[in-house]
C-alpha cells in the first residue's frame, strides 16, 4: 500500500525546504498536483512504481506555479518525503550533489525530462548512499533502513556476471531473522506473500512495523530493476 502525501504534507515539506511556509496561489492546480501520483487510467495506475509516483509529484510542482514562491524547492522536498515515508530510502549518509539536484529540477521545470527519466535520475542520487555489508558478492550494494517502526535491511545490486539481485534482511514477528538473496521479481513476490500473511492480523505496533518493512522491500525491488 502506498502512503500518498496530502496537501498539508506538501506544505510541510516546502516549508522545510524554503525556510518559510509557501503560499498557495492556485488551489485547484495545487490539489491536482497532490493527487497526480495516484492517477488511474482505465483501471491501471498511470505511475506503477513508487519511484514514478514520486517523480510525478516532483514534475507537477516543478512545472506549475501553484505557489507564490518556492515551487521547485517544494517539488524536490515533496518527492523525497514521499520516498522516505514509504520506506523506499533511509536517511542519507552523505550530502546529495546539490549541483546535480539543481540541474535535474531545472530540466524538469523546462519540460526536458519524462517521468521515467526523473525516476532514473533519482536512483542515481540514491546509489552513492549505499554501503557494503557482510560477505555479499563484489559490487553488491546495500541500503540500510532502520526506523522507529522496526528493523529491516534491503540491498540492491549486481553480481559480477551482471545478474541483478535483492538481498533481504528482516527481523520477523517472532524475532527470528530472515536473510535471503533473490532476483527482483522473486523479491517482489516474496514481499507480496509475506504482506498477505499479516494484513488481516491485529493492528498492533509489531504487525504494523512488519508491514512497513515489507513495503520497503517492494519499493527496493523496483529500484533493483533500474540497476
XYZ file of N, CA and C in Angstrom:
681
model
N 0.837 -1.188 0.000
C 0.000 0.000 0.000
C 0.875 1.242 0.000
N 0.571 2.167 -0.871
C 1.335 3.409 -0.966
C 0.741 4.457 -0.034
N 1.600 5.126 0.709
C 1.178 6.278 1.509
C 1.418 7.539 0.679
N 0.330 8.133 0.186
C 0.437 9.342 -0.621
C 0.491 10.578 0.277
N 1.129 11.625 -0.222
C 1.193 12.868 0.542
C -0.128 13.615 0.440
N -0.489 14.272 1.506
C -1.627 15.188 1.491
C -1.129 16.579 1.134
N -2.059 17.495 0.924
C -1.660 18.871 0.673
C -0.888 19.453 1.838
N -1.303 19.108 3.040
C -0.595 19.593 4.229
C 0.832 19.048 4.273
N 1.002 17.781 3.874
C 2.341 17.190 3.838
C 3.246 17.963 2.888
N 2.702 18.319 1.731
C 3.484 19.057 0.732
C 3.910 20.410 1.283
N 3.000 21.079 1.961
C 3.329 22.392 2.534
C 4.386 22.251 3.627
N 4.294 21.201 4.422
C 5.314 20.955 5.451
C 6.672 20.742 4.802
N 6.705 19.927 3.729
C 7.966 19.688 3.019
C 8.503 20.981 2.426
N 7.607 21.768 1.827
C 8.015 23.034 1.231
C 8.535 24.014 2.263
N 7.905 24.028 3.421
C 8.342 24.919 4.491
C 9.751 24.558 4.951
N 10.000 23.257 5.076
C 11.341 22.809 5.484
C 12.385 23.176 4.441
N 12.017 23.067 3.156
C 12.974 23.336 2.079
C 13.205 24.827 1.858
N 12.162 25.609 2.027
C 12.233 27.037 1.702
C 12.603 27.923 2.891
N 12.309 27.441 4.094
C 12.543 28.285 5.262
C 11.381 29.216 5.549
N 10.301 29.077 4.798
C 9.063 29.825 5.028
C 7.914 28.963 4.521
N 6.713 29.245 4.971
C 5.559 28.459 4.521
C 5.091 28.956 3.165
N 5.150 28.116 2.131
C 4.727 28.537 0.789
C 3.246 28.923 0.761
N 2.961 29.961 0.013
C 1.587 30.450 -0.125
C 0.965 29.853 -1.379
N -0.166 29.180 -1.229
C -0.859 28.575 -2.372
C -1.623 29.661 -3.117
N -1.311 29.845 -4.394
C -1.975 30.861 -5.207
C -2.957 30.263 -6.219
N -2.818 28.966 -6.491
C -3.719 28.277 -7.422
C -4.220 26.997 -6.751
N -5.239 27.110 -5.905
C -5.694 25.957 -5.104
C -6.094 24.738 -5.940
N -6.808 24.956 -7.036
C -7.261 23.824 -7.846
C -6.078 23.067 -8.452
N -5.105 23.800 -8.984
C -3.933 23.162 -9.569
C -3.083 22.500 -8.487
N -3.024 23.140 -7.330
C -2.282 22.563 -6.211
C -2.847 21.189 -5.852
N -4.170 21.096 -5.718
C -4.798 19.821 -5.378
C -4.593 18.795 -6.483
N -4.613 19.249 -7.736
C -4.365 18.335 -8.857
C -2.944 17.790 -8.799
N -1.995 18.649 -8.457
C -0.603 18.213 -8.327
C -0.461 17.152 -7.237
N -1.104 17.406 -6.102
C -1.027 16.479 -4.971
C -1.619 15.117 -5.349
N -2.704 15.150 -6.107
C -3.412 13.915 -6.465
C -2.769 13.149 -7.616
N -1.907 13.791 -8.385
C -1.386 13.173 -9.609
C -0.703 11.822 -9.418
N 0.110 11.603 -8.381
C 0.768 10.297 -8.245
C -0.198 9.116 -8.192
N -1.428 9.344 -7.764
C -2.415 8.261 -7.644
C -3.299 8.130 -8.883
N -2.968 8.823 -9.964
C -3.791 8.822 -11.172
C -3.978 7.409 -11.728
N -5.220 7.126 -12.133
C -5.551 5.847 -12.758
C -6.086 6.102 -14.161
N -5.695 5.277 -15.123
C -6.213 5.318 -16.483
C -6.796 3.952 -16.826
N -8.119 3.914 -17.057
C -8.783 2.672 -17.443
C -8.456 1.531 -16.474
N -8.468 1.878 -15.187
C -8.238 0.875 -14.159
C -6.789 0.537 -13.906
N -5.866 1.192 -14.601
C -4.442 0.938 -14.436
C -3.755 2.168 -13.848
N -2.764 1.946 -13.007
C -2.027 3.062 -12.431
C -1.196 3.758 -13.502
N -1.336 5.069 -13.599
C -0.537 5.825 -14.564
C 0.938 5.766 -14.207
N 1.226 5.697 -12.918
C 2.607 5.644 -12.426
C 2.724 4.396 -11.552
N 3.194 3.288 -12.113
C 3.084 1.978 -11.458
C 4.022 1.714 -10.295
N 5.102 2.468 -10.162
C 6.024 2.231 -9.049
C 6.070 3.463 -8.152
N 6.548 3.265 -6.937
C 6.690 4.403 -6.026
C 7.614 5.457 -6.623
N 8.665 5.009 -7.329
C 9.642 5.947 -7.883
C 9.026 6.819 -8.969
N 8.152 6.254 -9.798
C 7.493 7.082 -10.815
C 6.412 7.954 -10.178
N 5.792 7.485 -9.117
C 4.807 8.312 -8.414
C 5.479 9.545 -7.800
N 6.610 9.318 -7.142
C 7.352 10.441 -6.557
C 7.857 11.377 -7.647
N 8.244 10.806 -8.782
C 8.710 11.619 -9.916
C 7.574 12.470 -10.467
N 6.368 11.904 -10.508
C 5.206 12.662 -10.979
C 4.906 13.835 -10.050
N 5.105 13.620 -8.754
C 4.895 14.703 -7.789
C 5.907 15.814 -8.021
N 7.168 15.440 -8.199
C 8.218 16.429 -8.471
C 7.909 17.193 -9.757
N 7.556 16.452 -10.803
C 7.258 17.060 -12.100
C 6.100 18.048 -11.997
N 5.040 17.657 -11.285
C 3.848 18.505 -11.193
C 4.137 19.842 -10.552
N 4.865 19.825 -9.435
C 5.119 21.081 -8.735
C 6.240 21.898 -9.377
N 7.141 21.233 -10.102
C 8.227 21.971 -10.755
C 7.777 22.641 -12.043
N 6.715 22.142 -12.658
C 6.263 22.670 -13.953
C 5.035 23.549 -13.846
N 4.522 23.753 -12.634
C 3.374 24.648 -12.445
C 3.733 25.701 -11.398
N 2.995 26.779 -11.415
C 3.242 27.875 -10.471
C 2.077 27.961 -9.495
N 1.925 26.926 -8.706
C 0.806 26.892 -7.767
C 1.108 27.632 -6.475
N 2.380 27.945 -6.258
C 2.804 28.639 -5.048
C 3.375 30.002 -5.420
N 3.248 30.949 -4.516
C 3.775 32.292 -4.783
C 5.287 32.258 -4.942
N 5.941 31.382 -4.216
C 7.397 31.244 -4.296
C 7.748 29.852 -3.787
N 8.857 29.310 -4.247
C 9.337 28.026 -3.741
C 8.760 26.814 -4.434
N 8.259 26.962 -5.651
C 7.660 25.825 -6.354
C 8.653 24.687 -6.568
N 9.844 25.009 -7.066
C 10.824 23.956 -7.372
C 11.384 23.335 -6.095
N 11.618 24.156 -5.073
C 12.121 23.605 -3.813
C 11.084 22.696 -3.160
N 9.823 23.094 -3.248
C 8.747 22.254 -2.711
C 8.621 20.969 -3.507
N 8.786 21.055 -4.813
C 8.740 19.857 -5.663
C 9.800 18.860 -5.235
N 11.014 19.342 -5.054
C 12.140 18.486 -4.680
C 11.919 17.851 -3.308
N 11.536 18.658 -2.339
C 11.365 18.160 -0.972
C 10.204 17.172 -0.876
N 9.115 17.452 -1.574
C 7.948 16.571 -1.517
C 8.251 15.208 -2.116
N 9.011 15.213 -3.180
C 9.405 13.967 -3.831
C 10.145 13.050 -2.853
N 11.151 13.582 -2.184
C 11.947 12.780 -1.260
C 11.160 12.404 -0.012
N 10.250 13.292 0.420
C 9.420 12.962 1.577
C 8.540 11.759 1.265
N 7.985 11.718 0.066
C 7.138 10.576 -0.313
C 7.935 9.277 -0.314
N 9.150 9.320 -0.837
C 10.000 8.126 -0.848
C 10.354 7.697 0.574
N 10.642 8.668 1.423
C 11.047 8.358 2.809
C 9.871 7.795 3.597
N 8.686 8.379 3.462
C 7.525 7.923 4.212
C 7.128 6.508 3.825
N 7.441 6.128 2.597
C 7.117 4.785 2.136
C 8.279 3.812 2.299
N 9.287 4.214 3.030
C 10.432 3.363 3.372
C 11.192 2.887 2.139
N 11.176 3.659 1.079
C 11.969 3.318 -0.105
C 13.414 3.752 0.069
N 13.652 4.697 0.938
C 15.003 5.161 1.238
C 15.128 5.334 2.736
N 16.359 5.253 3.212
C 16.630 5.562 4.604
C 17.226 6.958 4.691
N 17.781 7.272 5.836
C 18.458 8.558 5.982
C 19.747 8.539 5.175
N 20.012 9.611 4.436
C 21.227 9.681 3.637
C 22.445 9.827 4.543
N 23.492 9.095 4.197
C 24.712 9.139 5.000
C 25.651 10.240 4.549
N 25.444 10.763 3.346
C 26.286 11.829 2.813
C 25.399 12.874 2.132
N 25.875 14.122 2.022
C 25.092 15.149 1.337
C 24.877 14.778 -0.131
N 23.716 15.142 -0.649
C 23.460 14.930 -2.071
C 24.266 15.933 -2.889
N 24.490 15.616 -4.138
C 25.174 16.511 -5.064
C 24.217 17.648 -5.416
N 24.413 18.805 -4.805
C 23.467 19.913 -4.978
C 23.446 20.442 -6.409
N 24.595 20.433 -7.072
C 24.621 20.905 -8.459
C 23.796 19.998 -9.355
N 23.934 18.692 -9.150
C 23.161 17.739 -9.938
C 21.675 17.847 -9.613
N 21.356 18.102 -8.342
C 19.958 18.249 -7.943
C 19.334 19.476 -8.601
N 20.050 20.585 -8.575
C 19.545 21.810 -9.196
C 19.391 21.638 -10.705
N 20.328 20.911 -11.311
C 20.253 20.672 -12.748
C 19.025 19.843 -13.094
N 18.745 18.812 -12.299
C 17.570 17.978 -12.553
C 16.289 18.792 -12.455
N 16.140 19.527 -11.363
C 14.903 20.286 -11.158
C 14.748 21.350 -12.249
N 15.848 21.962 -12.658
C 15.804 22.963 -13.726
C 15.339 22.333 -15.034
N 15.868 21.161 -15.366
C 15.472 20.488 -16.601
C 14.015 20.042 -16.539
N 13.583 19.601 -15.366
C 12.181 19.212 -15.206
C 11.269 20.426 -15.410
N 11.635 21.551 -14.788
C 10.827 22.770 -14.897
C 10.705 23.251 -16.344
N 11.728 22.977 -17.149
C 11.709 23.377 -18.556
C 11.030 22.335 -19.448
N 10.546 21.269 -18.845
C 9.864 20.233 -19.610
C 10.780 19.324 -20.388
N 12.016 19.182 -19.946
C 13.008 18.396 -20.684
C 13.200 16.988 -20.135
N 12.401 16.580 -19.147
C 12.542 15.245 -18.557
C 11.191 14.542 -18.502
N 11.180 13.278 -18.937
C 9.977 12.467 -18.774
C 9.939 11.940 -17.340
N 8.808 11.379 -16.943
C 8.691 10.814 -15.602
C 9.715 9.705 -15.408
N 9.883 8.865 -16.428
C 10.842 7.757 -16.322
C 12.272 8.278 -16.179
N 12.597 9.349 -16.889
C 13.938 9.930 -16.787
C 14.171 10.516 -15.400
N 13.133 11.130 -14.835
C 13.254 11.665 -13.477
C 13.517 10.529 -12.494
N 12.748 9.443 -12.614
C 12.920 8.302 -11.711
C 14.328 7.722 -11.827
N 14.813 7.585 -13.053
C 16.169 7.061 -13.252
C 17.206 7.951 -12.581
N 17.020 9.269 -12.695
C 17.977 10.196 -12.097
C 17.908 10.151 -10.579
N 16.697 10.003 -10.029
C 16.567 9.866 -8.579
C 17.331 8.642 -8.083
N 17.281 7.559 -8.869
C 18.045 6.368 -8.500
C 19.534 6.692 -8.408
N 20.014 7.509 -9.332
C 21.439 7.839 -9.347
C 21.848 8.640 -8.114
N 20.893 9.386 -7.535
C 21.194 10.087 -6.289
C 21.296 9.102 -5.126
N 20.535 8.020 -5.215
C 20.475 7.060 -4.121
C 21.673 6.127 -4.110
N 22.096 5.650 -5.291
C 23.154 4.645 -5.351
C 24.419 5.007 -4.573
N 24.936 6.250 -4.666
C 26.171 6.560 -3.914
C 26.000 6.475 -2.404
N 24.734 6.483 -1.926
C 24.495 6.414 -0.491
C 24.544 4.981 0.032
N 24.570 4.010 -0.873
C 24.509 2.626 -0.461
C 25.883 2.124 -0.034
N 25.926 1.347 1.007
C 27.197 0.874 1.525
C 27.403 -0.603 1.298
N 28.462 -1.153 1.842
C 28.769 -2.566 1.697
C 28.497 -3.268 3.029
N 27.903 -4.462 2.956
C 27.543 -5.174 4.183
C 27.978 -6.629 4.090
N 28.680 -7.119 5.110
C 28.988 -8.528 5.222
C 29.824 -9.078 4.080
N 29.567 -10.324 3.705
C 30.339 -11.022 2.683
C 29.532 -11.207 1.405
N 28.778 -10.219 1.043
C 27.984 -10.291 -0.176
C 28.895 -10.214 -1.394
N 28.414 -10.631 -2.568
C 29.249 -10.611 -3.779
C 29.837 -9.238 -4.063
N 31.018 -9.207 -4.663
C 31.673 -7.940 -5.005
C 30.744 -7.088 -5.854
N 30.671 -5.813 -5.538
C 29.826 -4.905 -6.301
C 28.388 -4.859 -5.843
N 28.051 -5.676 -4.839
C 26.673 -5.693 -4.356
C 26.480 -4.576 -3.347
N 25.456 -3.752 -3.530
C 25.258 -2.562 -2.710
C 24.086 -2.740 -1.755
N 24.228 -2.165 -0.575
C 23.213 -2.332 0.460
C 22.649 -0.978 0.883
N 21.319 -0.916 1.012
C 20.668 0.259 1.572
C 20.124 -0.121 2.942
N 20.551 0.562 3.948
C 20.135 0.225 5.320
C 18.892 1.028 5.688
N 17.879 0.361 6.168
C 16.624 1.010 6.523
C 16.281 0.668 7.966
N 16.715 1.493 8.898
C 16.396 1.320 10.305
C 15.512 2.474 10.743
N 14.366 2.166 11.301
C 13.445 3.228 11.696
C 12.848 2.912 13.057
N 12.030 3.835 13.538
C 11.388 3.638 14.824
C 10.345 2.532 14.771
N 9.990 2.091 13.562
C 8.972 1.056 13.415
C 9.537 -0.360 13.472
N 10.811 -0.501 13.408
C 11.380 -1.838 13.411
C 12.701 -1.865 12.671
N 13.195 -3.063 12.381
C 14.499 -3.182 11.734
C 14.385 -4.019 10.471
N 14.935 -3.501 9.398
C 14.995 -4.243 8.143
C 16.172 -3.737 7.353
N 16.616 -4.541 6.418
C 17.699 -4.134 5.546
C 17.446 -4.710 4.168
N 17.607 -3.888 3.150
C 17.424 -4.345 1.781
C 18.615 -3.898 0.959
N 19.218 -4.822 0.225
C 20.335 -4.500 -0.656
C 19.947 -4.682 -2.104
N 20.416 -3.821 -2.967
C 20.177 -3.963 -4.397
C 21.515 -3.853 -5.118
N 21.697 -4.635 -6.158
C 22.945 -4.572 -6.882
C 23.088 -5.687 -7.897
N 24.255 -5.788 -8.480
C 24.556 -6.827 -9.450
C 25.767 -7.626 -8.993
N 25.743 -8.914 -9.290
C 26.920 -9.729 -9.069
C 27.763 -9.683 -10.345
N 29.004 -10.180 -10.316
C 29.914 -9.989 -11.452
C 29.392 -10.415 -12.819
N 28.491 -11.425 -12.877
C 28.001 -11.846 -14.187
C 26.895 -10.946 -14.722
N 26.579 -9.880 -13.978
C 25.581 -8.921 -14.445
C 24.178 -9.156 -13.930
N 23.970 -10.216 -13.161
C 22.644 -10.524 -12.638
C 22.270 -9.563 -11.513
N 21.093 -8.953 -11.625
C 20.593 -8.082 -10.564
C 19.990 -8.924 -9.455
N 20.315 -8.588 -8.214
C 19.803 -9.332 -7.070
C 19.331 -8.381 -5.987
N 18.437 -8.882 -5.156
C 17.963 -8.150 -3.978
C 18.295 -8.986 -2.755
N 18.969 -8.375 -1.782
C 19.299 -9.031 -0.525
C 18.317 -8.533 0.531
N 17.658 -9.449 1.229
C 16.649 -9.098 2.232
C 17.090 -9.581 3.607
N 17.092 -8.673 4.565
C 17.332 -8.999 5.978
C 16.126 -8.475 6.741
N 15.463 -9.348 7.480
C 14.230 -8.939 8.147
C 14.108 -9.579 9.512
N 13.857 -8.759 10.540
C 13.538 -9.272 11.865
C 12.064 -9.654 11.855
N 11.775 -10.948 11.972
C 10.420 -11.462 11.840
C 9.577 -11.108 13.062
N 8.266 -11.389 12.969
C 7.355 -11.088 14.069
C 7.747 -11.818 15.355
N 8.317 -13.019 15.220
C 8.709 -13.776 16.401
C 10.172 -13.566 16.763
N 10.761 -12.480 16.205
C 12.151 -12.083 16.468
C 13.185 -12.960 15.770
N 12.743 -13.915 14.945
C 13.701 -14.680 14.159
C 14.190 -13.820 12.998
N 15.304 -14.211 12.391
C 15.924 -13.417 11.342
C 15.820 -14.139 9.997
N 15.373 -13.408 8.989
C 15.339 -13.921 7.622
C 16.431 -13.225 6.825
N 17.260 -13.999 6.122
C 18.276 -13.436 5.235
C 18.221 -14.212 3.926
N 17.818 -13.532 2.849
C 17.579 -14.194 1.573
C 18.149 -13.342 0.446
N 18.702 -13.984 -0.592
C 19.111 -13.297 -1.813
C 18.225 -13.788 -2.950
N 17.602 -12.840 -3.672
C 16.626 -13.182 -4.705
C 16.787 -12.259 -5.910
N 16.159 -12.653 -7.004
C 16.043 -11.733 -8.131
C 14.997 -10.693 -7.755
N 14.962 -9.531 -8.448
C 13.941 -8.527 -8.144
C 12.515 -9.072 -8.226
N 12.228 -9.904 -9.229
C 10.880 -10.463 -9.363
C 10.557 -11.378 -8.188
N 11.523 -12.197 -7.793
C 11.322 -13.083 -6.647
C 11.119 -12.280 -5.368
N 11.867 -11.191 -5.220
C 11.748 -10.349 -4.032
C 10.361 -9.730 -3.944
N 9.849 -9.289 -5.093
C 8.514 -8.684 -5.099
C 7.454 -9.727 -4.731
N 7.543 -10.906 -5.305
C 6.576 -11.960 -4.995
C 6.674 -12.379 -3.533
N 7.904 -12.444 -3.024
C 8.121 -12.787 -1.623
C 7.454 -11.750 -0.710
N 7.679 -10.485 -1.022
C 7.132 -9.415 -0.186
C 5.604 -9.432 -0.215
N 5.029 -9.640 -1.407
C 3.570 -9.687 -1.513
C 3.003 -10.844 -0.689
N 3.688 -11.983 -0.740
C 3.218 -13.144 0.012
C 3.287 -12.884 1.514
N 4.414 -12.356 1.976
C 4.571 -12.065 3.402
C 3.535 -11.035 3.848
N 3.321 -10.028 3.010
C 2.360 -8.978 3.369
C 0.956 -9.561 3.511
N 0.610 -10.508 2.614
C -0.727 -11.110 2.662
C -0.932 -11.898 3.955
N 0.153 -12.382 4.543
C 0.045 -13.161 5.767
C -0.254 -12.299 6.985
N 0.105 -11.020 6.915
C -0.042 -10.172 8.104
C -1.121 -9.112 7.962
N -1.620 -8.861 6.747
C -2.504 -7.706 6.565
C -3.850 -7.862 7.265
N -4.261 -9.087 7.584
C -5.549 -9.295 8.251
C -5.390 -9.602 9.739
N -4.172 -9.472 10.232
C -3.955 -9.699 11.649
C -4.283 -8.440 12.432
N -4.159 -8.521 13.757
C -4.445 -7.355 14.583
C -3.522 -6.199 14.181
N -3.961 -5.000 14.484
C -3.233 -3.803 14.058
C -2.259 -3.335 15.138
N -1.551 -4.300 15.743
C -0.601 -3.949 16.800
C 0.595 -3.235 16.202
N 1.375 -2.603 17.065
C 2.566 -1.886 16.599
C 3.563 -2.842 15.956
N 3.667 -4.057 16.490
C 4.600 -5.042 15.938
C 4.217 -5.429 14.523
N 2.922 -5.726 14.325
C 2.457 -6.109 12.986
C 2.609 -4.945 12.021
N 2.272 -3.750 12.468
C 2.381 -2.575 11.598
C 3.837 -2.338 11.197
N 4.764 -2.526 12.115
C 6.169 -2.318 11.778
C 6.624 -3.340 10.742
N 6.137 -4.565 10.871
C 6.481 -5.608 9.907
C 5.922 -5.259 8.529
N 4.692 -4.756 8.479
C 4.090 -4.342 7.213
C 4.926 -3.248 6.547
N 5.380 -2.296 7.331
C 6.191 -1.213 6.777
C 7.506 -1.732 6.217
N 8.099 -2.703 6.880
C 9.336 -3.287 6.379
C 9.115 -3.957 5.037
N 8.002 -4.689 4.907
C 7.710 -5.376 3.649
C 7.440 -4.363 2.541
N 6.764 -3.274 2.864
C 6.550 -2.222 1.866
C 7.888 -1.706 1.346
N 8.849 -1.568 2.243
C 10.170 -1.126 1.817
C 10.800 -2.106 0.845
N 10.611 -3.393 1.071
C 11.152 -4.398 0.158
C 10.552 -4.251 -1.232
N 9.247 -4.019 -1.278
C 8.584 -3.866 -2.573
C 9.191 -2.714 -3.357
N 9.398 -1.591 -2.691
C 9.919 -0.416 -3.382
C 11.387 -0.597 -3.756
N 12.149 -1.327 -2.958
C 13.532 -1.584 -3.313
C 13.639 -2.550 -4.482
N 12.665 -3.438 -4.646
C 12.701 -4.318 -5.809
C 12.493 -3.507 -7.079
N 11.715 -2.436 -7.000
C 11.587 -1.520 -8.137
C 12.927 -0.856 -8.426
N 13.632 -0.450 -7.383
C 14.939 0.182 -7.535
C 15.930 -0.773 -8.185
N 15.883 -2.039 -7.787
C 16.817 -3.018 -8.331
C 16.623 -3.209 -9.827
N 15.387 -3.064 -10.288
C 15.133 -3.239 -11.717
C 15.829 -2.187 -12.563
N 16.187 -1.047 -11.943
C 16.820 0.023 -12.707
C 18.332 -0.025 -12.697
N 18.923 -0.982 -11.983
C 20.382 -1.044 -11.874
C 20.999 -1.554 -13.168
